[in-house]
Amino acid sequence: MELQGKTVIVTGAARGIGRAIAEAFASEGANVLAADLGSLVSAPGTDWHYSLSAETELSRTAGEIREWGGICTAIEVDVSDRASCQNLVAKTVEAYGGLDILVNNAGLIKLGSIAEFAESDWERIFAVNAKGVFLMAQAAIPHLEEKGGVIINIASNAGKKGSPFNSAYCASKSAVIGLTQSLAAELAQSSIRVNAICPGNVFTPMQFDYLVKHRLQQYPGQSYAEAFDAFVEDTVPLGRKQAPKEIADAALYLARANSVTGVSLSVDGGSGIGLS
Ligand code: NAD
């Protein structure tokens, strides 16, 4: 698929992996809708155990893409809310006359023992990570069908392999992989391709605001960045973290790969294979 002039929604685009994906599609000449919570971050029910992106981050991301000549509009969405997803797609179609590519990237994580894990945290993780993909796909598909289109879901290597104290997140990302395969089979006759990307370890706010603090106490005296690098060196076969741009490159590949559907592409330095 030629990406110039195509219309792309990226959820969770204010920062991290989503921002890199928005930048990558904009640099290919696509019309990018950078969607994130924006001011909804302070709406009741959206508070979380670490800071989700601030209202200003969303407009800053879109503004910085426009500064170098990319086409990018910031738009607010809560992917766990049906009306909000419908509104995002309706505004996109109104502005650009259609929708070609949907990237479901918004996500959150919380670690904790299964014995003590709060039901409300489990429900929120599933509402954003899994139901959010369903709601966005349901809103987008009627418009994608007009042209044949692409859905790319950002799952995780945690969706392929469980880990201790990470049951809600792992289960939600396994759900994304299952949803990807089912949608790929169901939508193939409409020429809509559906694929997932499973990143490994990307040093985004999800990692440095939350995961490193809670997981990497075995690297005392090191900064979060140093602890993260040491952890990756010790546990990842290729010994390196993934850059947000590497996940974005995989998204560009899947957007163009006309014969590829139903895959969950690991971009994880071999984490899925492991070292032993
Ligand atoms: P991040 O926390 O930096 O970015 C996630 C974005 O999603 C934030 O901007 C946040 O505001 C937004 N978001 C959260 N809830 C939302 C909602 N209800 N509606 C709309 N937006 C919402 O995290 P990241 O590391 O960039 O993660 C992006 C995706 O990649 C997530 O789905 C994550 O699970 C996945 N992932 C990340 C890693 C990693 O190592 N960072 C590894 C595997 C998978």
mmCIF file of C-alpha atoms in Angstrom, residues 19 32 48 58 101 116 126 132-133 203 206 216 229 235 266:
data_model
loop_
_atom_site.group_PDB
_atom_site.id
_atom_site.type_symbol
_atom_site.label_atom_id
_atom_site.label_comp_id
_atom_site.label_asym_id
_atom_site.label_seq_id
_atom_site.Cartn_x
_atom_site.Cartn_y
_atom_site.Cartn_z
ATOM 1 C CA ARG A 19 4.099 8.895 19.060
ATOM 2 C CA VAL A 32 -2.341 11.203 10.821
ATOM 3 C CA TRP A 48 -4.232 5.134 37.103
ATOM 4 C CA LEU A 58 -1.074 15.287 22.862
ATOM 5 C CA ILE A 101 -5.356 2.382 8.584
ATOM 6 C CA GLU A 116 -4.318 -9.200 45.922
ATOM 7 C CA PHE A 126 -9.139 -5.231 29.907
ATOM 8 C CA GLY A 132 -10.500 -0.768 23.328
ATOM 9 C CA VAL A 133 -9.266 -2.744 20.298
ATOM 10 C CA PHE A 203 12.031 2.477 27.272
ATOM 11 C CA MET A 206 5.169 2.930 30.789
ATOM 12 C CA LEU A 216 14.235 -3.876 38.812
ATOM 13 C CA ASP A 229 19.707 -1.542 30.125
ATOM 14 C CA THR A 235 17.573 -11.342 29.781
ATOM 15 C CA SER A 266 7.501 -10.103 17.608
#
